[in-house]
Amino acid sequence: MAEFLVVPQWQGSPSARAMLLVDGASAIAGDLPRRATTVLDIPLEAGESLGTGVHRLSSVQRIRTMIADAMAPDTVLIGGDCSITVAALDTLERDDLALVWFDAHPDLHTDASSPSGAFSGMALRAILGEGEPQLALTPGLSPERVISVGARVIDAGEEEPLARLGRLDIRDLDDPGALAAAVARTGASRVWIHIDVDVLDPAEMAGVSSAAPFGASPAAVVAAIRAVRDVMPLAGATIAGFAPRSPADAVDDLGAILRLVGAVA
């Protein structure tokens, strides 16, 4: 059975409603098997940038250490914001690892290009080993091992790094085997699957900080993940970005969330 690590980090988010990520993580945790679930006690303070271009850097660093101490094999992280995946991958051997990044936003800014200074928007760039040195992975993951799926809100500063990655659009998910074929082409022997729930269409998932139209259906994402698992074992997974505006909204979205949990766990 997978181990679940719930990380209700909000400090990496650019949203004015970032604290809703705490509620989202708690809502998901309530439906996970208790014996297999660890919930980190994330500090509530915002933290300081420490002279860098990354807002709340001190808190992000502190939580990164907490994640490292709690990681176990086959862990599924539940966020919280997307940058928790950087901390998780920092604990793994990455020589044989591929990464699938389901997200409406490519998260490929650096502190120099980011309009917000929020680390979640820099998360995938940090995984490539670029950006703020205190947060970037060393060594970074090779771009040839990274596949961005569903990115459709792309800033100018993200276009060049995105062009270096493998990439699938939402319509590519009409073929359940397209992602599995792309992962197999990386030559990796394990894969981490990261899912920001804003990759889903707003009609399917309302509880996100920044909804983007023309997203995927839960069925298409689940089918793609299952096809990947047929060709390559998971090293772990992340489900992040759930920010319901009320308990009632959380209930409405949890069906889709739990389908994603089932696919990766």
mmCIF file of C-alpha atoms in Angstrom:
data_model
loop_
_atom_site.group_PDB
_atom_site.id
_atom_site.type_symbol
_atom_site.label_atom_id
_atom_site.label_comp_id
_atom_site.label_asym_id
_atom_site.label_seq_id
_atom_site.Cartn_x
_atom_site.Cartn_y
_atom_site.Cartn_z
ATOM 1 C CA MET A 1 0.000 0.000 0.000
ATOM 2 C CA ALA A 2 1.173 3.531 -0.753
ATOM 3 C CA GLU A 3 2.091 5.844 2.094
ATOM 4 C CA PHE A 4 0.389 9.245 2.068
ATOM 5 C CA LEU A 5 2.198 12.360 3.236
ATOM 6 C CA VAL A 6 -0.125 15.349 3.606
ATOM 7 C CA VAL A 7 1.732 18.662 3.333
ATOM 8 C CA PRO A 8 -0.678 21.605 3.708
ATOM 9 C CA GLN A 9 1.936 24.126 2.589
ATOM 10 C CA TRP A 10 0.510 27.406 1.313
ATOM 11 C CA GLN A 11 3.661 29.517 1.447
ATOM 12 C CA GLY A 12 4.664 28.734 -2.138
ATOM 13 C CA SER A 13 1.397 29.917 -3.653
ATOM 14 C CA PRO A 14 0.919 33.282 -5.395
ATOM 15 C CA SER A 15 -2.801 33.387 -4.644
ATOM 16 C CA ALA A 16 -4.452 35.834 -2.269
ATOM 17 C CA ARG A 17 -6.467 32.786 -1.175
ATOM 18 C CA ALA A 18 -3.406 30.610 -0.591
ATOM 19 C CA MET A 19 -4.590 29.545 2.860
ATOM 20 C CA LEU A 20 -7.426 27.638 1.182
ATOM 21 C CA LEU A 21 -4.774 25.092 0.206
ATOM 22 C CA VAL A 22 -4.639 24.116 3.873
ATOM 23 C CA ASP A 23 -8.370 23.390 3.812
ATOM 24 C CA GLY A 24 -8.006 21.412 0.592
ATOM 25 C CA ALA A 25 -5.253 19.214 1.971
ATOM 26 C CA SER A 26 -7.274 18.593 5.120
ATOM 27 C CA ALA A 27 -10.350 17.648 3.097
ATOM 28 C CA ILE A 28 -8.393 15.069 1.101
ATOM 29 C CA ALA A 29 -6.699 13.719 4.232
ATOM 30 C CA GLY A 30 -10.087 12.966 5.733
ATOM 31 C CA ASP A 31 -10.704 10.361 3.015
ATOM 32 C CA LEU A 32 -7.312 8.648 3.145
ATOM 33 C CA PRO A 33 -6.561 5.452 5.102
ATOM 34 C CA ARG A 34 -5.554 6.618 8.559
ATOM 35 C CA ARG A 35 -2.863 4.008 9.165
ATOM 36 C CA ALA A 36 -1.080 4.917 5.934
ATOM 37 C CA THR A 37 -1.330 8.692 6.299
ATOM 38 C CA THR A 38 1.011 11.200 7.933
ATOM 39 C CA VAL A 39 -0.025 14.841 8.187
ATOM 40 C CA LEU A 40 2.781 17.348 8.620
ATOM 41 C CA ASP A 41 2.221 20.179 11.064
ATOM 42 C CA ILE A 42 3.064 23.026 8.729
ATOM 43 C CA PRO A 43 3.901 26.380 10.348
ATOM 44 C CA LEU A 44 1.360 29.096 9.627
ATOM 45 C CA GLU A 45 3.787 32.004 9.432
ATOM 46 C CA ALA A 46 4.544 33.391 5.977
ATOM 47 C CA GLY A 47 8.321 33.525 6.348
ATOM 48 C CA GLU A 48 10.931 35.828 4.824
ATOM 49 C CA SER A 49 12.561 36.121 1.407
ATOM 50 C CA LEU A 50 16.049 36.260 2.996
ATOM 51 C CA GLY A 51 17.348 38.697 0.417
ATOM 52 C CA THR A 52 16.280 36.587 -2.572
ATOM 53 C CA GLY A 53 13.525 36.963 -5.151
ATOM 54 C CA VAL A 54 11.570 34.062 -3.626
ATOM 55 C CA HIS A 55 8.791 35.142 -1.296
ATOM 56 C CA ARG A 56 8.509 33.229 2.000
ATOM 57 C CA LEU A 57 11.781 31.413 1.326
ATOM 58 C CA SER A 58 12.506 30.714 4.978
ATOM 59 C CA SER A 59 9.232 28.815 5.435
ATOM 60 C CA VAL A 60 9.666 26.909 2.161
ATOM 61 C CA GLN A 61 13.122 25.789 3.318
ATOM 62 C CA ARG A 62 11.853 24.740 6.741
ATOM 63 C CA ILE A 63 9.030 22.674 5.227
ATOM 64 C CA ARG A 64 11.452 21.120 2.752
ATOM 65 C CA THR A 65 13.405 19.718 5.680
ATOM 66 C CA MET A 66 10.183 18.384 7.220
ATOM 67 C CA ILE A 67 9.290 16.602 3.976
ATOM 68 C CA ALA A 68 12.754 15.074 3.717
ATOM 69 C CA ASP A 69 12.494 13.710 7.259
ATOM 70 C CA ALA A 70 9.062 12.167 6.553
ATOM 71 C CA MET A 71 9.586 10.696 3.076
ATOM 72 C CA ALA A 72 9.244 6.942 2.611
ATOM 73 C CA PRO A 73 9.332 4.689 -0.475
ATOM 74 C CA ASP A 74 6.236 4.888 -2.705
ATOM 75 C CA THR A 75 5.019 8.067 -1.053
ATOM 76 C CA VAL A 76 2.039 9.977 -2.433
ATOM 77 C CA LEU A 77 2.267 13.637 -1.424
ATOM 78 C CA ILE A 78 -0.928 15.579 -0.879
ATOM 79 C CA GLY A 79 -0.582 19.372 -1.043
ATOM 80 C CA GLY A 80 -0.641 22.182 -0.539
ATOM 81 C CA ASP A 81 1.088 24.036 -3.346
ATOM 82 C CA CYS A 82 3.073 22.489 -6.183
ATOM 83 C CA SER A 83 6.506 23.232 -4.811
ATOM 84 C CA ILE A 84 6.319 20.332 -2.361
ATOM 85 C CA THR A 85 7.328 18.085 -5.265
ATOM 86 C CA VAL A 86 10.729 19.783 -5.403
ATOM 87 C CA ALA A 87 11.364 18.760 -1.811
ATOM 88 C CA ALA A 88 10.231 15.194 -2.457
ATOM 89 C CA LEU A 89 12.429 14.716 -5.517
ATOM 90 C CA ASP A 90 15.405 16.089 -3.609
ATOM 91 C CA THR A 91 15.247 12.950 -1.442
ATOM 92 C CA LEU A 92 15.322 10.508 -4.386
ATOM 93 C CA GLU A 93 18.002 9.037 -6.609
ATOM 94 C CA ARG A 94 17.184 10.667 -9.953
ATOM 95 C CA ASP A 95 19.525 8.975 -12.431
ATOM 96 C CA ASP A 96 16.746 6.671 -13.681
ATOM 97 C CA LEU A 97 13.764 8.964 -12.993
ATOM 98 C CA ALA A 98 11.235 10.552 -15.360
ATOM 99 C CA LEU A 99 8.758 13.208 -14.283
ATOM 100 C CA VAL A 100 5.240 13.830 -15.586
ATOM 101 C CA TRP A 101 3.968 17.329 -14.701
ATOM 102 C CA PHE A 102 0.175 17.673 -15.060
ATOM 103 C CA ASP A 103 -0.523 21.391 -14.628
ATOM 104 C CA ALA A 104 -2.376 24.191 -16.398
ATOM 105 C CA HIS A 105 0.668 26.364 -15.643
ATOM 106 C CA PRO A 106 4.164 25.129 -16.541
ATOM 107 C CA ASP A 107 5.742 26.455 -13.299
ATOM 108 C CA LEU A 108 8.929 27.319 -15.189
ATOM 109 C CA HIS A 109 9.724 30.780 -13.875
ATOM 110 C CA THR A 110 12.885 31.722 -12.020
ATOM 111 C CA ASP A 111 13.040 34.349 -9.311
ATOM 112 C CA ALA A 112 14.228 36.775 -12.029
ATOM 113 C CA SER A 113 11.221 36.228 -14.326
ATOM 114 C CA SER A 114 8.423 35.528 -11.837
ATOM 115 C CA PRO A 115 5.786 38.267 -11.580
ATOM 116 C CA SER A 116 4.784 37.083 -8.105
ATOM 117 C CA GLY A 117 7.926 35.737 -6.443
ATOM 118 C CA ALA A 118 5.929 32.639 -5.449
ATOM 119 C CA PHE A 119 7.975 29.448 -5.447
ATOM 120 C CA SER A 120 5.198 27.228 -6.776
ATOM 121 C CA GLY A 121 5.508 29.060 -10.098
ATOM 122 C CA MET A 122 9.224 28.195 -10.111
ATOM 123 C CA ALA A 123 8.883 24.583 -8.982
ATOM 124 C CA LEU A 124 9.507 22.744 -12.241
ATOM 125 C CA ARG A 125 12.366 25.099 -13.142
ATOM 126 C CA ALA A 126 13.969 24.276 -9.776
ATOM 127 C CA ILE A 127 13.617 20.566 -10.552
ATOM 128 C CA LEU A 128 15.614 21.218 -13.732
ATOM 129 C CA GLY A 129 18.350 22.612 -11.478
ATOM 130 C CA GLU A 130 17.770 26.266 -12.397
ATOM 131 C CA GLY A 131 16.736 29.370 -10.484
ATOM 132 C CA GLU A 132 17.421 30.242 -6.837
ATOM 133 C CA PRO A 133 20.436 28.079 -5.819
ATOM 134 C CA GLN A 134 19.082 27.445 -2.305
ATOM 135 C CA LEU A 135 16.059 25.659 -3.801
ATOM 136 C CA ALA A 136 17.167 24.226 -7.159
ATOM 137 C CA LEU A 137 17.953 20.497 -7.290
ATOM 138 C CA THR A 138 21.609 19.552 -7.665
ATOM 139 C CA PRO A 139 21.923 17.882 -10.065
ATOM 140 C CA GLY A 140 18.731 18.878 -11.802
ATOM 141 C CA LEU A 141 16.574 16.479 -13.743
ATOM 142 C CA SER A 142 17.391 16.378 -17.453
ATOM 143 C CA PRO A 143 14.741 18.145 -19.595
ATOM 144 C CA GLU A 144 14.574 15.019 -21.774
ATOM 145 C CA ARG A 145 13.169 13.164 -18.750
ATOM 146 C CA VAL A 146 10.381 15.693 -18.065
ATOM 147 C CA ILE A 147 6.949 15.733 -19.723
ATOM 148 C CA SER A 148 4.617 18.690 -19.239
ATOM 149 C CA VAL A 149 0.953 17.771 -19.679
ATOM 150 C CA GLY A 150 -1.931 20.203 -20.098
ATOM 151 C CA ALA A 151 -0.020 23.490 -19.808
ATOM 152 C CA ARG A 152 -2.176 26.212 -21.355
ATOM 153 C CA VAL A 153 -1.475 29.383 -19.330
ATOM 154 C CA ILE A 154 2.112 30.155 -20.315
ATOM 155 C CA ASP A 155 4.018 33.349 -19.539
ATOM 156 C CA ALA A 156 6.697 34.729 -21.836
ATOM 157 C CA GLY A 157 9.482 33.794 -19.410
ATOM 158 C CA GLU A 158 8.383 30.148 -19.510
ATOM 159 C CA GLU A 159 8.335 29.594 -23.272
ATOM 160 C CA GLU A 160 12.032 28.786 -23.707
ATOM 161 C CA PRO A 161 12.318 26.222 -20.880
ATOM 162 C CA LEU A 162 8.996 24.663 -21.894
ATOM 163 C CA ALA A 163 10.343 24.119 -25.424
ATOM 164 C CA ARG A 164 13.127 21.972 -23.929
ATOM 165 C CA LEU A 165 10.683 19.520 -22.332
ATOM 166 C CA GLY A 166 8.477 16.782 -23.645
ATOM 167 C CA ARG A 167 4.975 18.173 -23.949
ATOM 168 C CA LEU A 168 1.431 16.854 -24.352
ATOM 169 C CA ASP A 169 -1.626 19.045 -24.836
ATOM 170 C CA ILE A 170 -5.057 18.301 -23.420
ATOM 171 C CA ARG A 171 -6.227 16.893 -26.756
ATOM 172 C CA ASP A 172 -3.327 14.386 -26.708
ATOM 173 C CA LEU A 173 -5.012 12.719 -23.729
ATOM 174 C CA ASP A 174 -7.762 11.538 -26.081
ATOM 175 C CA ASP A 175 -5.316 8.684 -26.745
ATOM 176 C CA PRO A 176 -4.818 6.953 -23.375
ATOM 177 C CA GLY A 177 -1.504 5.528 -24.531
ATOM 178 C CA ALA A 178 0.082 8.806 -25.657
ATOM 179 C CA LEU A 179 1.537 9.668 -22.268
ATOM 180 C CA ALA A 180 2.809 6.146 -21.657
ATOM 181 C CA ALA A 181 4.606 6.226 -25.012
ATOM 182 C CA ALA A 182 6.174 9.594 -24.162
ATOM 183 C CA VAL A 183 7.348 8.314 -20.772
ATOM 184 C CA ALA A 184 8.809 5.183 -22.342
ATOM 185 C CA ARG A 185 10.780 7.325 -24.808
ATOM 186 C CA THR A 186 12.614 9.040 -21.931
ATOM 187 C CA GLY A 187 14.567 5.854 -21.263
ATOM 188 C CA ALA A 188 13.853 6.106 -17.545
ATOM 189 C CA SER A 189 12.994 3.112 -15.391
ATOM 190 C CA ARG A 190 10.808 4.918 -12.794
ATOM 191 C CA VAL A 191 8.432 7.863 -12.995
ATOM 192 C CA TRP A 192 7.095 10.459 -10.579
ATOM 193 C CA ILE A 193 3.642 11.803 -11.438
ATOM 194 C CA HIS A 194 2.810 15.336 -10.314
ATOM 195 C CA ILE A 195 -0.803 16.521 -10.620
ATOM 196 C CA ASP A 196 -1.909 20.073 -10.006
ATOM 197 C CA VAL A 197 -5.679 19.703 -10.051
ATOM 198 C CA ASP A 198 -6.024 22.847 -12.154
ATOM 199 C CA VAL A 199 -5.080 20.634 -15.112
ATOM 200 C CA LEU A 200 -8.714 19.542 -14.951
ATOM 201 C CA ASP A 201 -11.445 21.485 -16.686
ATOM 202 C CA PRO A 202 -13.193 24.003 -14.389
ATOM 203 C CA ALA A 203 -16.466 22.199 -15.033
ATOM 204 C CA GLU A 204 -14.902 19.174 -13.320
ATOM 205 C CA MET A 205 -12.858 20.940 -10.610
ATOM 206 C CA ALA A 206 -13.935 24.274 -9.126
ATOM 207 C CA GLY A 207 -11.623 24.293 -6.092
ATOM 208 C CA VAL A 208 -8.479 25.810 -7.589
ATOM 209 C CA SER A 209 -6.790 29.165 -7.076
ATOM 210 C CA SER A 210 -6.563 30.052 -10.763
ATOM 211 C CA ALA A 211 -8.909 28.127 -13.032
ATOM 212 C CA ALA A 212 -7.962 27.693 -16.705
ATOM 213 C CA PRO A 213 -10.594 26.770 -19.305
ATOM 214 C CA PHE A 214 -10.402 23.840 -21.702
ATOM 215 C CA GLY A 215 -8.853 21.420 -19.267
ATOM 216 C CA ALA A 216 -8.844 17.639 -19.033
ATOM 217 C CA SER A 217 -11.504 15.342 -17.669
ATOM 218 C CA PRO A 218 -10.692 13.203 -14.627
ATOM 219 C CA ALA A 219 -11.370 10.108 -16.743
ATOM 220 C CA ALA A 220 -8.748 11.114 -19.320
ATOM 221 C CA VAL A 221 -6.100 11.818 -16.670
ATOM 222 C CA VAL A 222 -6.821 8.565 -14.840
ATOM 223 C CA ALA A 223 -6.659 6.539 -18.060
ATOM 224 C CA ALA A 224 -3.325 8.136 -18.991
ATOM 225 C CA ILE A 225 -1.846 7.399 -15.557
ATOM 226 C CA ARG A 226 -2.987 3.786 -15.669
ATOM 227 C CA ALA A 227 -1.378 3.374 -19.077
ATOM 228 C CA VAL A 228 1.887 4.796 -17.708
ATOM 229 C CA ARG A 229 1.785 2.356 -14.812
ATOM 230 C CA ASP A 230 1.462 -0.496 -17.296
ATOM 231 C CA VAL A 231 4.872 0.363 -18.758
ATOM 232 C CA MET A 232 6.804 1.798 -15.799
ATOM 233 C CA PRO A 233 6.640 1.693 -11.980
ATOM 234 C CA LEU A 234 5.914 4.828 -10.006
ATOM 235 C CA ALA A 235 8.598 6.274 -7.756
ATOM 236 C CA GLY A 236 5.857 8.347 -6.104
ATOM 237 C CA ALA A 237 3.300 11.018 -6.885
ATOM 238 C CA THR A 238 1.948 14.403 -5.879
ATOM 239 C CA ILE A 239 -1.600 15.752 -5.910
ATOM 240 C CA ALA A 240 -1.553 19.485 -5.261
ATOM 241 C CA GLY A 241 -3.440 22.719 -5.753
ATOM 242 C CA PHE A 242 -6.809 21.846 -4.202
ATOM 243 C CA ALA A 243 -8.237 25.072 -2.749
ATOM 244 C CA PRO A 244 -12.001 24.744 -2.150
ATOM 245 C CA ARG A 245 -13.783 27.921 -1.146
ATOM 246 C CA SER A 246 -16.120 26.192 1.308
ATOM 247 C CA PRO A 247 -16.715 22.743 2.843
ATOM 248 C CA ALA A 248 -19.620 22.257 0.426
ATOM 249 C CA ASP A 249 -17.353 23.006 -2.534
ATOM 250 C CA ALA A 250 -14.821 20.537 -1.185
ATOM 251 C CA VAL A 251 -17.444 17.797 -1.135
ATOM 252 C CA ASP A 252 -18.402 18.574 -4.729
ATOM 253 C CA ASP A 253 -14.811 18.172 -5.927
ATOM 254 C CA LEU A 254 -13.670 15.243 -3.809
ATOM 255 C CA GLY A 255 -15.037 12.622 -6.184
ATOM 256 C CA ALA A 256 -12.642 13.761 -8.901
ATOM 257 C CA ILE A 257 -9.790 14.105 -6.412
ATOM 258 C CA LEU A 258 -10.246 10.585 -5.099
ATOM 259 C CA ARG A 259 -10.209 9.171 -8.630
ATOM 260 C CA LEU A 260 -6.783 10.730 -9.061
ATOM 261 C CA VAL A 261 -5.662 9.354 -5.692
ATOM 262 C CA GLY A 262 -6.789 5.911 -6.740
ATOM 263 C CA ALA A 263 -4.882 6.157 -10.028
ATOM 264 C CA VAL A 264 -1.542 6.932 -8.369
ATOM 265 C CA ALA A 265 -1.951 4.855 -5.223
#
